[in-house]
Amino acid sequence: MAAEEAAEAGLSAERLQEAEEEAAENGASSAGGGEAAALNGEVGCTKVENNNLSVKARSEVETKEERTEHESIREPDSNILDVSSDYPREKHLSIQRQLADLEKLADLNEAEKKPCPLCPEEKFKACYGHKLHRHLQNLHWKISVEFEGYRMCICHLPCRVAKPNFVADQAFSKMGAHYHCIICSATITRRTDMIGHINRHVNKGETESRFITAPAPKSSCEVLKEADTDVQVLPNYFTPQKTDSYFNPKMKLNRQLIFCALAVLAEERKPIECLDAFGATGIMGLQWAKHLRSSVRVTINDCNENSVTMIQENCHLNKMKVKVSAKEEDYYEALGDGEENTDTIEVTKMDANVIMHLRSFDFIHLDPFGTSVNYLDSAFRNVRNLGIVSLTSTDISSLYAKAQHVTLRHYGCNIVRTEYYKELAARTVIAAVARSAARCNKGIEVLLAVALEHFVLVVVRVLRGPSPADDSAKKIRYLIHCQWCEERIFQKEGNMVEENPYQQLPCDCHSSMPGRTAVVLGPLWSGALFNTGFLRRMLFEAVQYGLDDVQPLLKTVVCEAECTTSKNFSTHSPSDENKQEECGVYIKTPDMLAESDVVPGKRKNNEVMRNATKRQKTDNSAEHPAFYYNIHRHSIKGMNMPKLNKFLNYLSEAGYRVSRTHFDPMGVRTNAPLAQFKTVLMKHSTPTYAGGQTEGPLQLTEDVQVGDQLQAAADSKAKDDELLEEKKSGDTAAIFAEDCPTHCAAN
């Protein structure tokens, strides 16, 4: 068609040229001859015809040219639309999944100089493999932007021309570093702008990359193994915002602690129904079912369809039967290998609040992304008596006092950043748990509270009844914290307003410092954070199942619960478990099953619960001290501190209870006041240098001043009491002598 149209356009142009030549010849002949009068009419007619012919030919040529131009413009536009919308284009070479894929473009295996695939020759010259590897890793890979398992590395190739710069009146353009968007064809220079550009695509729902020619293969799913349990995860499993199958390897310690708590509960009563309310990959529920076998009936729940599918695949991967709950009936999915296995895991797709309202469980674990306060009421609504509720809170910024307004919004608690902020976070979570349990007429007994770098774990036992609920509610109090010396004390029980709340603090900062020196924090949990008997049984289960990673932490927590420095642990056998008493109740063990079957359970439970309150009141004195001191925070300038273990021995020799704490590696948990803590610390510190000997006593007098004042006040008070007693006894003798003069004279 294009050839024919060009031919027609060429013919019309030739006809136009011939008509113009004829018109010129006719005009010349009419101007020169004597036959002008006779040929006037013919010449005029010829001119009109020639003019009409020329105009018509020109119009035909113009229309043909406009048509061809319009078609030539329309064709590339349609090609562009097809490429960008319908047909996926190949991704840019700067977009790769792994660093190894980027290195393959440069052929690093060959022992010869190779150029960088993302840099021009004038920017980075060809070099050997080891240098090129460092260049690709440090310059391109480390500053890349990640999206859906791909890395958009920075590119220096002549893909985008930078704005021209005028130097010495000469305009030149250079190639700028940029990123290629994996979704659209945009090239963006700054990394922050690229991240914002990707976020805008995600907000619009444009997450499917048009640069990727083929979808990611199923083999890209990675299989991870933890505690003899295999789980299949997606490539971006470590980022919860980008995947449904979130799996954090750093939470392995958390999973082992929860497993030990469940194993202890499984020894008390069998079988128990346990719920993993937020399954994700199902790793936790799979570990429960694989190791505890018939002792537990595991239910893994998640509200996301993709997560539920992933959980079912992981169950098949570990040769577990999957029981899917339907509205009308339950059906079983057989194993692929056809092996007979009694292990069955129930997988549900519900909201966590819904499933906890509908069903009752003995063990519930909550591990949402962020705070778990939204699920506490549902968890305590149907949990069975003497059951266990464990929750993992990962909203570290609010719990560790980095976002105090969020703490007030979620937990209704006012906190500040202190030296004991991790224990403060644990007590904040337990206070929220106790309030939720009390609303359901249930009390709690804290079995374990752990606060580490990434999470805060709380494990509590549920005690049904209004009396345990009242006892738990009474343990929620406010804390008075001195901002100068970090001294702290819980407010006294009662509703009466004190004239001077500073008198409750052991320190003397308010009288020696101007202004307000203390703040009120809370409400917080003021009770114990650990149960020694339960922790020892957890340690026994960790040894029995070979969980080596969690054993050092459990040993530290056991010492912290007993507030002792001894490290002699006797992991008792199951035959000795019947001697354990936890939460004020006797735990049912295999040796006690016969006795429990003889007496009706309801009356026996009531008797045990009545005895529980009595035992709890008598055991309050044996609780570990609240909070701890950081030895570095209270060190003396110019003095060398003693070793931490030696310092613990010094405090123990001074008559105080002392232990280390898992909250802080340099923390000391003790019942000694801060003034005595500083006194012992300064007594066993040595000067750092010669000049420090002159500064040492000065610093010593300043820091020990509070302790000396307290000691002097106590001594003077004791002397006054003695004098008062002597005076009273003298006055009594004088009165007796006046009343009986004859008897005194006889004597």
XYZ file of C-alpha atoms in Angstrom:
747
model
C 0.000 0.000 0.000
C 2.751 2.428 0.817
C 4.475 1.769 -2.549
C 1.252 2.317 -4.540
C 0.485 5.563 -2.687
C 4.006 6.825 -3.365
C 3.634 5.970 -7.047
C 0.356 7.851 -7.306
C 1.895 10.827 -5.553
C 4.797 10.772 -8.065
C 2.437 10.707 -11.105
C 0.361 13.585 -9.840
C 3.512 15.632 -9.353
C 4.583 14.948 -12.972
C 1.156 15.985 -14.298
C 1.376 19.204 -12.342
C 4.769 20.029 -13.855
C 3.552 19.353 -17.439
C 0.504 21.568 -16.947
C 2.638 24.463 -15.742
C 4.982 24.174 -18.758
C 2.054 24.185 -21.195
C 0.554 27.185 -19.491
C 3.843 29.061 -19.792
C 4.163 28.266 -23.531
C 0.566 29.311 -24.216
C 1.063 32.556 -22.398
C 4.196 33.336 -24.468
C 2.444 32.585 -27.733
C -0.556 34.699 -26.863
C 1.689 37.626 -26.018
C 3.694 37.575 -29.247
C 1.432 36.821 -32.189
C -0.919 38.502 -34.594
C -3.523 35.778 -34.035
C -4.211 37.173 -30.547
C -7.694 38.329 -31.384
C -8.754 34.949 -32.751
C -7.178 32.890 -30.019
C -8.167 35.040 -27.027
C -11.010 32.788 -25.997
C -9.044 29.548 -26.410
C -6.109 30.871 -24.429
C -8.384 31.989 -21.578
C -10.039 28.574 -21.424
C -6.685 26.818 -21.388
C -5.447 28.992 -18.518
C -8.505 28.243 -16.399
C -8.240 24.532 -17.029
C -4.521 24.506 -16.272
C -5.028 26.428 -13.047
C -7.783 24.074 -11.936
C -5.586 21.103 -12.760
C -2.644 22.461 -10.797
C -4.793 23.230 -7.738
C -6.361 19.787 -7.848
C -2.986 18.085 -8.176
C -1.549 20.065 -5.275
C -4.514 19.182 -3.058
C -4.132 15.511 -3.923
C -0.441 15.614 -3.020
C -1.082 17.404 0.278
C -3.812 14.969 1.342
C -1.596 11.985 0.500
C 1.299 13.440 2.479
C -0.924 14.220 5.482
C -2.320 10.694 5.391
C 1.109 9.088 5.290
C 2.371 11.359 8.085
C -0.667 10.563 10.215
C -0.187 6.826 9.721
C 3.543 7.061 10.416
C 2.817 8.934 13.671
C 0.025 6.614 14.743
C 1.994 3.392 14.235
C 4.793 4.116 16.777
C 2.208 5.348 19.291
C 0.369 2.065 19.102
C 3.627 0.192 19.443
C 4.487 2.129 22.606
C 1.119 1.401 24.178
C 1.374 -2.266 23.334
C 4.835 -2.561 24.830
C 4.008 -0.728 28.029
C 0.623 -2.274 28.748
C 0.034 -5.534 26.891
C 3.426 -7.089 26.230
C 5.967 -7.322 29.074
C 9.397 -6.044 28.253
C 12.650 -7.493 29.477
C 13.841 -6.087 32.772
C 16.880 -3.850 32.860
C 20.167 -5.530 33.665
C 20.441 -3.447 36.853
C 17.401 -5.302 38.285
C 18.492 -8.642 39.707
C 17.418 -11.051 42.439
C 20.824 -11.882 43.902
C 24.344 -10.539 43.816
C 25.451 -13.710 42.059
C 23.136 -12.899 39.153
C 24.777 -9.507 38.839
C 28.228 -11.086 38.908
C 27.279 -13.474 36.103
C 26.921 -10.512 33.770
C 30.598 -9.709 34.311
C 31.962 -13.306 34.025
C 34.053 -13.146 37.180
C 35.130 -16.755 36.835
C 37.555 -15.995 34.035
C 41.035 -14.835 35.033
C 41.096 -11.697 32.948
C 40.078 -8.089 33.255
C 36.370 -7.439 32.900
C 34.438 -4.150 32.807
C 31.574 -3.336 35.130
C 28.207 -4.131 33.481
C 26.575 -1.083 35.104
C 29.306 1.533 34.622
C 30.746 3.080 31.461
C 34.387 2.559 30.587
C 35.405 6.123 31.443
C 33.948 5.800 34.957
C 35.245 2.361 35.915
C 37.990 0.687 33.956
C 38.210 -3.035 33.424
C 39.800 -4.920 36.321
C 40.219 -8.406 37.722
C 37.503 -10.426 39.410
C 38.216 -9.733 43.089
C 38.226 -5.969 42.580
C 35.142 -6.074 40.380
C 33.346 -8.149 43.018
C 33.986 -5.497 45.671
C 32.896 -2.793 43.247
C 29.588 -4.520 42.472
C 28.900 -5.293 46.104
C 29.757 -1.899 47.617
C 28.760 0.538 44.869
C 25.766 -1.144 43.257
C 24.295 -3.832 45.523
C 24.433 -2.194 48.961
C 22.548 0.927 47.889
C 19.905 -0.893 45.879
C 16.129 -0.656 46.373
C 14.274 -3.895 47.104
C 10.817 -4.792 45.812
C 9.101 -8.203 45.545
C 12.347 -10.135 45.835
C 14.186 -8.008 43.255
C 16.955 -5.467 43.793
C 17.018 -2.311 41.699
C 20.723 -1.468 41.694
C 22.099 1.947 40.866
C 23.049 2.313 37.202
C 25.712 4.582 35.655
C 25.152 3.604 32.030
C 24.083 6.249 29.446
C 20.399 5.552 30.014
C 19.521 8.985 31.375
C 21.211 12.262 30.415
C 21.696 14.649 33.291
C 20.833 18.314 33.046
C 23.487 20.350 31.194
C 25.892 22.405 33.281
C 27.369 25.658 32.015
C 31.041 25.948 32.819
C 33.193 28.594 31.116
C 30.346 29.394 28.686
C 30.457 25.870 27.335
C 27.465 23.572 27.686
C 28.186 19.918 28.253
C 26.071 17.021 29.450
C 27.132 14.095 31.605
C 25.535 10.774 32.414
C 23.918 10.721 35.883
C 23.558 7.788 38.279
C 19.979 6.563 38.428
C 17.620 3.696 39.251
C 15.314 1.875 36.857
C 11.806 1.292 38.174
C 10.772 -2.341 37.984
C 7.104 -1.441 37.487
C 7.260 1.393 34.966
C 9.932 2.788 32.645
C 10.920 5.668 34.908
C 14.543 6.454 35.730
C 15.033 8.202 39.071
C 18.270 9.605 40.438
C 17.877 9.588 44.222
C 17.340 6.472 46.302
C 14.798 8.117 48.604
C 12.829 9.317 45.604
C 12.922 5.803 44.203
C 11.527 4.360 47.435
C 8.736 6.919 47.416
C 8.054 6.164 43.755
C 7.684 2.448 44.529
C 5.430 3.193 47.503
C 3.135 5.216 45.258
C 2.861 2.260 42.907
C 2.001 0.002 45.839
C -0.657 2.404 47.129
C -2.266 2.429 43.690
C -2.247 -1.359 43.549
C 0.360 -1.504 40.765
C 2.498 -4.297 42.165
C 2.810 -6.536 39.109
C 6.018 -5.773 37.308
C 5.707 -5.267 33.562
C 9.444 -5.587 33.102
C 9.506 -9.211 34.243
C 8.978 -11.472 31.259
C 8.020 -14.530 33.324
C 6.642 -15.041 36.840
C 8.926 -16.232 39.592
C 9.223 -20.014 39.519
C 7.891 -22.111 42.369
C 11.402 -23.343 43.069
C 12.250 -19.847 44.341
C 10.505 -20.716 47.640
C 13.114 -21.448 50.247
C 12.844 -24.279 52.774
C 14.148 -23.446 56.248
C 14.701 -25.879 59.096
C 14.361 -25.155 62.800
C 14.126 -27.701 65.619
C 13.686 -30.595 63.159
C 10.775 -28.780 61.506
C 10.825 -27.737 57.845
C 8.938 -24.676 56.658
C 8.592 -23.320 53.147
C 8.890 -19.538 52.896
C 8.930 -16.955 50.136
C 12.128 -15.071 49.186
C 11.084 -11.929 51.080
C 9.968 -13.815 54.204
C 11.864 -11.486 56.563
C 9.799 -8.381 55.630
C 6.231 -8.513 56.991
C 5.003 -5.643 54.793
C 5.899 -7.508 51.595
C 4.879 -11.085 52.260
C 2.109 -13.126 53.819
C 4.469 -15.873 55.021
C 6.462 -13.814 57.508
C 9.215 -15.768 59.249
C 11.764 -14.141 61.561
C 14.824 -16.302 62.370
C 15.726 -13.927 65.224
C 12.611 -15.060 67.120
C 13.933 -18.598 67.542
C 14.568 -18.002 71.251
C 10.999 -16.828 71.674
C 9.613 -19.946 70.019
C 11.730 -22.202 72.228
C 10.565 -20.463 75.404
C 6.934 -20.898 74.399
C 7.530 -24.539 73.525
C 9.032 -25.213 76.973
C 6.041 -23.564 78.660
C 3.645 -25.708 76.613
C 5.655 -28.852 77.381
C 5.325 -28.159 81.114
C 1.568 -27.702 80.751
C 1.347 -30.920 78.724
C 2.812 -32.822 81.668
C 0.065 -31.564 83.946
C -2.906 -32.721 81.875
C -3.281 -34.601 78.611
C -4.392 -33.901 76.000
C -4.535 -30.134 75.897
C -5.991 -27.937 73.194
C -3.570 -25.211 72.134
C -4.004 -22.363 69.689
C -1.499 -20.442 67.606
C -3.712 -17.472 66.778
C -1.332 -15.934 64.195
C 0.164 -18.800 62.239
C 1.956 -17.072 59.309
C 4.106 -20.039 58.164
C 2.849 -22.346 60.932
C 6.329 -22.989 62.311
C 5.296 -22.765 65.962
C 2.280 -25.045 65.727
C 4.266 -27.555 63.687
C 6.935 -27.723 66.389
C 4.270 -28.308 69.028
C 2.658 -31.159 67.112
C 5.907 -32.741 65.962
C 7.577 -32.961 69.378
C 4.673 -33.281 71.813
C 2.717 -35.681 69.581
C -0.505 -36.932 71.180
C -0.189 -34.701 74.249
C -1.514 -31.700 72.335
C -4.236 -30.908 69.834
C -2.868 -28.070 67.760
C -4.970 -25.438 66.001
C -3.190 -22.972 63.707
C -5.194 -19.934 62.694
C -4.624 -17.069 60.286
C -6.979 -14.646 58.606
C -4.987 -14.476 55.350
C -5.824 -16.917 52.563
C -2.242 -17.133 51.292
C -0.943 -17.846 54.790
C -3.475 -20.614 55.268
C -2.360 -22.196 52.003
C 1.269 -21.936 53.075
C 0.465 -23.550 56.446
C -1.230 -26.489 54.744
C 1.755 -26.975 52.438
C 4.130 -26.900 55.400
C 1.996 -29.477 57.191
C 2.299 -31.783 54.207
C 6.022 -31.049 54.071
C 6.356 -32.318 57.656
C 4.072 -35.323 57.004
C 1.216 -34.031 59.123
C -2.479 -34.492 58.486
C -4.455 -31.327 57.959
C -7.930 -30.941 59.380
C -9.764 -28.083 57.711
C -12.794 -26.820 59.620
C -15.856 -26.201 57.446
C -19.288 -24.922 58.419
C -21.116 -28.201 57.836
C -18.512 -30.914 58.274
C -14.824 -31.547 58.771
C -12.822 -33.326 56.154
C -9.280 -34.631 56.098
C -6.655 -34.190 53.463
C -4.642 -37.344 53.043
C -0.885 -37.402 52.950
C 0.879 -37.424 49.608
C 3.050 -40.390 50.538
C 0.161 -42.408 51.920
C 1.854 -43.016 55.275
C -0.216 -43.596 58.368
C 0.332 -40.855 60.892
C -1.862 -39.990 63.870
C -0.557 -36.407 64.062
C -3.274 -34.024 62.945
C -3.203 -30.232 62.836
C -6.353 -28.181 62.484
C -5.963 -25.157 60.207
C -8.569 -22.409 60.375
C -9.100 -19.163 58.509
C -10.735 -16.757 60.950
C -10.094 -13.565 62.763
C -8.216 -14.249 65.990
C -10.899 -12.611 68.127
C -13.619 -14.708 66.492
C -12.001 -18.108 67.036
C -11.149 -17.303 70.671
C -14.750 -16.250 71.303
C -16.154 -19.410 69.690
C -13.916 -22.061 71.245
C -12.175 -22.845 74.531
C -8.471 -23.645 74.765
C -5.984 -24.675 77.426
C -3.060 -22.828 75.869
C -3.254 -19.685 73.729
C -0.350 -17.883 72.136
C -0.715 -14.396 70.672
C 1.998 -13.076 68.381
C 0.541 -10.315 66.198
C 2.560 -7.766 64.280
C 2.857 -5.037 66.924
C 0.801 -4.810 70.095
C -1.452 -7.604 71.327
C -3.807 -5.591 73.556
C -6.589 -5.817 70.953
C -6.858 -9.590 71.495
C -6.566 -9.899 75.285
C -10.284 -9.701 76.072
C -11.057 -12.499 73.610
C -8.191 -14.622 74.900
C -9.363 -14.500 78.527
C -13.018 -14.933 77.655
C -12.954 -18.704 77.048
C -9.569 -19.884 78.288
C -9.943 -22.810 80.671
C -9.130 -22.696 84.364
C -5.422 -23.112 85.167
C -4.703 -22.642 81.470
C -1.838 -20.566 80.109
C -1.905 -17.477 77.923
C 1.353 -16.321 76.349
C 1.765 -13.193 74.292
C 4.657 -11.716 72.360
C 4.702 -7.948 71.906
C 6.957 -6.553 69.193
C 5.971 -2.890 69.485
C 9.368 -2.109 70.949
C 9.330 1.601 70.164
C 6.336 2.194 72.428
C 7.265 -0.251 75.184
C 10.860 0.977 75.426
C 9.679 4.595 75.853
C 10.701 5.815 72.398
C 7.090 6.645 71.484
C 5.495 7.498 74.825
C 2.251 8.760 73.299
C 1.726 5.345 71.683
C 2.281 3.656 75.057
C -0.379 5.859 76.606
C -2.768 5.119 73.740
C -2.311 1.336 73.671
C -1.612 0.443 77.299
C -2.989 3.444 79.185
C 0.383 3.806 80.890
C 2.749 6.737 81.334
C 6.444 5.798 81.171
C 9.790 7.501 80.599
C 13.184 6.205 79.544
C 14.985 4.818 82.600
C 17.909 2.521 83.295
C 15.447 -0.323 83.941
C 13.293 0.372 80.857
C 13.084 -3.289 79.801
C 11.581 -4.419 83.075
C 9.332 -1.383 82.916
C 8.099 -2.632 79.526
C 7.391 -6.109 80.904
C 5.431 -4.702 83.846
C 3.471 -2.463 81.472
C 2.341 -5.451 79.399
C 1.477 -7.523 82.476
C -0.640 -4.670 83.850
C -2.664 -4.633 80.624
C -3.021 -8.421 80.812
C -4.183 -8.287 84.439
C -6.818 -5.654 83.666
C -8.186 -7.684 80.742
C -8.325 -10.845 82.876
C -10.042 -9.008 85.731
C -12.777 -7.829 83.361
C -13.544 -11.506 82.756
C -13.511 -12.339 86.510
C -10.162 -14.073 86.233
C -6.871 -13.569 87.993
C -3.371 -14.211 86.720
C -0.142 -15.589 88.089
C 2.927 -14.507 86.125
C 5.079 -17.490 85.217
C 7.642 -15.792 82.995
C 8.385 -12.286 81.720
C 11.258 -11.810 79.283
C 12.231 -8.581 77.529
C 14.997 -8.831 74.957
C 16.101 -6.764 72.000
C 13.291 -7.658 69.586
C 10.316 -8.656 71.732
C 8.647 -8.773 75.142
C 7.296 -12.213 76.107
C 4.818 -12.700 78.946
C 3.475 -16.096 80.077
C 0.670 -16.127 82.670
C -1.522 -18.786 84.234
C -5.250 -18.084 84.440
C -7.046 -18.451 87.813
C -10.820 -18.311 87.581
C -12.898 -16.522 90.170
C -13.503 -13.023 91.529
C -11.077 -13.453 94.440
C -8.014 -14.101 92.237
C -9.184 -11.278 89.984
C -9.289 -8.880 92.951
C -5.862 -9.999 94.132
C -4.390 -9.401 90.679
C -6.030 -5.998 90.377
C -4.549 -4.919 93.712
C -1.055 -5.551 92.368
C -1.422 -2.819 89.740
C 0.102 0.311 91.246
C 1.856 3.530 90.342
C 5.614 3.975 90.573
C 7.480 7.005 91.925
C 10.732 7.491 90.012
C 13.477 9.979 90.904
C 14.979 11.506 87.771
C 18.227 12.510 89.496
C 19.478 9.320 91.099
C 17.154 6.728 89.399
C 15.747 5.608 92.757
C 12.240 4.159 92.559
C 9.499 2.786 94.768
C 5.882 1.696 94.319
C 3.230 3.875 95.892
C 1.607 2.619 99.051
C -1.759 0.927 98.867
C -4.748 3.045 99.661
C -6.745 5.938 98.303
C -5.680 8.600 100.763
C -3.780 11.559 99.283
C -0.412 12.214 100.880
C 0.810 15.709 101.560
C 4.355 15.007 100.388
C 4.726 11.972 98.080
C 8.500 12.566 97.967
C 8.748 11.150 101.483
C 8.116 7.684 100.098
C 11.377 7.776 98.134
C 14.448 6.560 100.053
C 16.641 9.236 98.433
C 17.127 12.837 99.607
C 17.165 14.455 96.154
C 14.031 16.549 96.655
C 15.470 18.415 99.654
C 18.899 18.921 98.089
C 17.816 19.686 94.502
C 15.608 22.545 93.337
C 12.298 21.949 91.612
C 10.410 18.727 91.077
C 12.752 15.774 90.984
C 10.387 12.804 90.645
C 7.708 11.598 88.238
C 4.823 9.174 88.650
C 4.859 6.249 86.196
C 2.234 3.658 85.569
C -0.025 1.993 86.326
C 2.363 -0.977 86.417
C 2.384 -4.555 87.677
C 3.987 -4.599 91.136
C 3.997 -8.355 91.721
C 6.543 -11.011 90.866
C 7.697 -11.564 87.298
C 8.771 -15.206 87.637
C 7.682 -18.491 89.153
C 10.716 -20.487 90.249
C 9.088 -23.926 90.168
C 7.678 -23.405 86.689
C 11.021 -22.099 85.405
C 12.884 -25.116 86.743
C 10.468 -27.413 84.970
C 10.924 -25.380 81.782
C 14.674 -25.871 82.119
C 14.130 -29.602 82.516
C 12.029 -29.710 79.335
C 14.655 -27.708 77.454
C 17.314 -30.245 78.439
C 15.039 -33.155 77.592
C 14.251 -31.894 74.075
C 17.795 -30.661 73.369
C 17.032 -26.937 73.113
C 20.543 -25.669 73.744
C 19.918 -22.055 72.744
C 17.395 -21.368 75.479
C 19.137 -23.114 78.381
C 21.554 -20.265 79.334
C 18.676 -17.799 79.392
C 16.545 -20.075 81.566
C 19.409 -20.565 84.022
C 19.834 -16.807 84.329
C 16.114 -16.324 84.847
C 16.001 -19.043 87.529
C 18.786 -17.283 89.452
C 16.962 -14.001 88.975
C 13.702 -15.480 90.290
C 15.448 -16.803 93.393
C 17.606 -13.654 93.657
C 20.758 -15.659 94.146
C 24.124 -15.980 92.449
C 24.421 -19.754 92.817
C 24.684 -21.645 89.564
C 24.078 -25.182 90.831
C 21.064 -26.395 88.894
C 19.538 -29.787 89.517
C 17.190 -30.586 86.675
C 14.786 -32.767 88.622
C 13.285 -35.864 87.114
C 9.585 -36.138 86.363
C 9.132 -38.267 89.505
C 9.970 -35.208 91.612
C 7.478 -32.973 89.856
C 4.719 -33.905 92.287
C 6.610 -31.876 94.908
C 6.322 -28.730 92.817
C 3.794 -26.108 93.760
C 3.140 -23.324 91.303
C 0.729 -20.415 91.241
C -0.434 -21.434 94.704
C -1.911 -24.704 93.396
C -0.594 -28.224 93.261
C 0.177 -29.312 89.727
C -1.311 -32.589 88.578
C 1.481 -34.954 87.563
C 1.498 -38.668 86.613
C 2.104 -39.651 90.256
C -0.944 -37.706 91.387
C -3.399 -38.934 88.746
C -4.739 -41.724 90.968
C -5.455 -39.349 93.826
C -7.205 -36.858 91.566
C -9.540 -39.520 90.231
C -10.808 -40.504 93.662
C -12.007 -37.087 94.867
C -14.474 -35.067 92.745
C -12.579 -32.399 90.855
C -14.828 -29.427 91.603
C -14.675 -29.655 95.395
C -10.972 -30.412 95.329
C -10.282 -27.449 93.076
C -12.198 -25.175 95.425
C -10.173 -26.386 98.385
C -6.965 -25.949 96.473
C -7.954 -22.443 95.440
C -8.714 -21.525 99.065
C -5.353 -22.819 100.168
C -3.735 -21.013 97.248
C -4.555 -17.555 98.558
C -3.116 -18.420 101.959
C 0.112 -19.717 100.469
C 0.470 -16.737 98.182
C 0.218 -14.358 101.132
C 2.920 -16.238 103.033
C 5.208 -16.447 100.010
C 5.204 -12.731 99.257
C 8.320 -12.233 101.364
C 10.232 -14.673 99.168
C 9.537 -12.738 95.959
C 12.457 -11.280 94.108
C 13.061 -7.528 94.499
C 11.469 -5.236 91.966
C 13.737 -3.612 89.363
C 17.524 -3.507 89.147
C 20.474 -1.094 89.051
C 22.995 -0.697 86.272
C 26.518 -0.766 87.636
C 27.823 1.510 84.882
C 25.110 4.074 85.489
C 26.238 4.507 89.131
C 29.992 4.242 88.606
C 32.354 6.817 90.069
C 34.362 9.164 87.926
C 38.064 8.464 88.165
C 37.585 5.077 89.829
C 37.874 1.530 88.517
C 34.830 -0.557 89.321
C 35.222 -4.129 90.578
C 34.228 -7.038 88.393
C 30.519 -7.675 88.338
C 30.696 -11.127 89.948
C 32.942 -9.810 92.714
C 30.615 -6.912 93.305
C 27.719 -9.351 93.684
C 29.704 -11.189 96.341
C 30.417 -7.924 98.156
C 26.709 -7.063 98.254
C 25.845 -10.572 99.416
C 28.427 -10.334 102.204
C 26.835 -7.053 103.265
C 23.606 -8.968 103.974
C 21.546 -8.166 100.871
C 19.848 -10.440 98.355
C 21.505 -10.059 94.982
C 21.472 -11.617 91.507
C 22.114 -10.805 87.893
C 19.274 -10.058 85.477
C 18.541 -11.031 81.910
C 17.107 -7.565 81.225
C 20.564 -5.957 81.347
C 23.941 -7.744 81.153
C 25.407 -5.157 83.553
C 22.332 -4.975 85.779
C 22.178 -6.034 89.439
C 18.882 -7.039 91.057
C 19.058 -6.455 94.787
C 16.952 -5.376 97.744
C 19.641 -2.940 98.879
C 18.767 0.778 98.747
C 20.558 2.850 96.183
C 22.622 4.631 98.848
C 23.976 1.345 100.201
C 24.501 0.114 96.645
C 26.732 3.115 95.963
C 28.504 2.729 99.293
C 29.553 -0.857 98.560
C 30.497 0.075 95.008
C 32.739 2.940 96.106
C 34.276 0.956 98.918
C 35.658 -1.644 96.502
C 36.607 0.726 93.663
C 40.223 1.745 93.035
C 41.561 5.036 91.628
C 42.294 5.042 87.923
C 45.314 7.394 88.099
C 47.312 9.454 90.606
C 45.124 12.515 90.163
C 42.103 10.387 90.819
C 43.283 9.773 94.389
C 42.645 13.418 95.196
C 39.312 13.384 93.397
C 38.276 10.022 94.835
C 37.536 11.036 98.424
C 35.713 14.167 97.215
C 33.513 12.148 94.941
C 33.097 9.580 97.658
C 31.828 12.103 100.164
C 29.368 13.532 97.676
C 27.905 10.182 96.680
C 27.895 8.575 100.113
C 26.371 11.628 101.704
C 22.869 10.277 101.375
C 23.830 6.905 102.852
C 25.668 8.524 105.754
C 22.712 10.777 106.461
C 20.329 7.847 106.505
C 22.626 5.847 108.772
C 23.140 8.817 111.112
C 19.397 9.424 111.259
C 18.792 5.780 112.117
C 21.469 5.855 114.871
C 20.143 9.076 116.386
C 16.619 7.691 116.341
C 17.788 4.548 118.131
C 19.583 6.621 120.807
C 16.514 8.775 121.337
C 14.396 5.685 121.814
C 16.826 4.316 124.389
C 16.876 7.581 126.321
C 13.107 7.739 126.235
C 12.811 4.234 127.620
C 15.333 4.985 130.381
C 13.454 8.129 131.292
C 10.169 6.270 131.415
C 11.651 3.565 133.615
C 13.155 6.196 135.972
C 9.881 8.039 136.234
C 8.067 4.809 137.010
C 10.528 3.956 139.798
C 10.148 7.409 141.340
C 6.370 7.176 141.327
C 6.513 3.718 142.883
C 8.840 5.046 145.636
C 6.439 7.872 146.450
C 3.491 5.505 146.699
C 5.280 2.898 148.908
C 7.774 4.789 151.190
C 7.880 2.163 153.891
C 8.663 -0.613 151.429
C 11.479 1.401 149.821
C 12.934 2.250 153.282
C 12.882 -1.389 154.274
C 14.737 -2.290 151.139
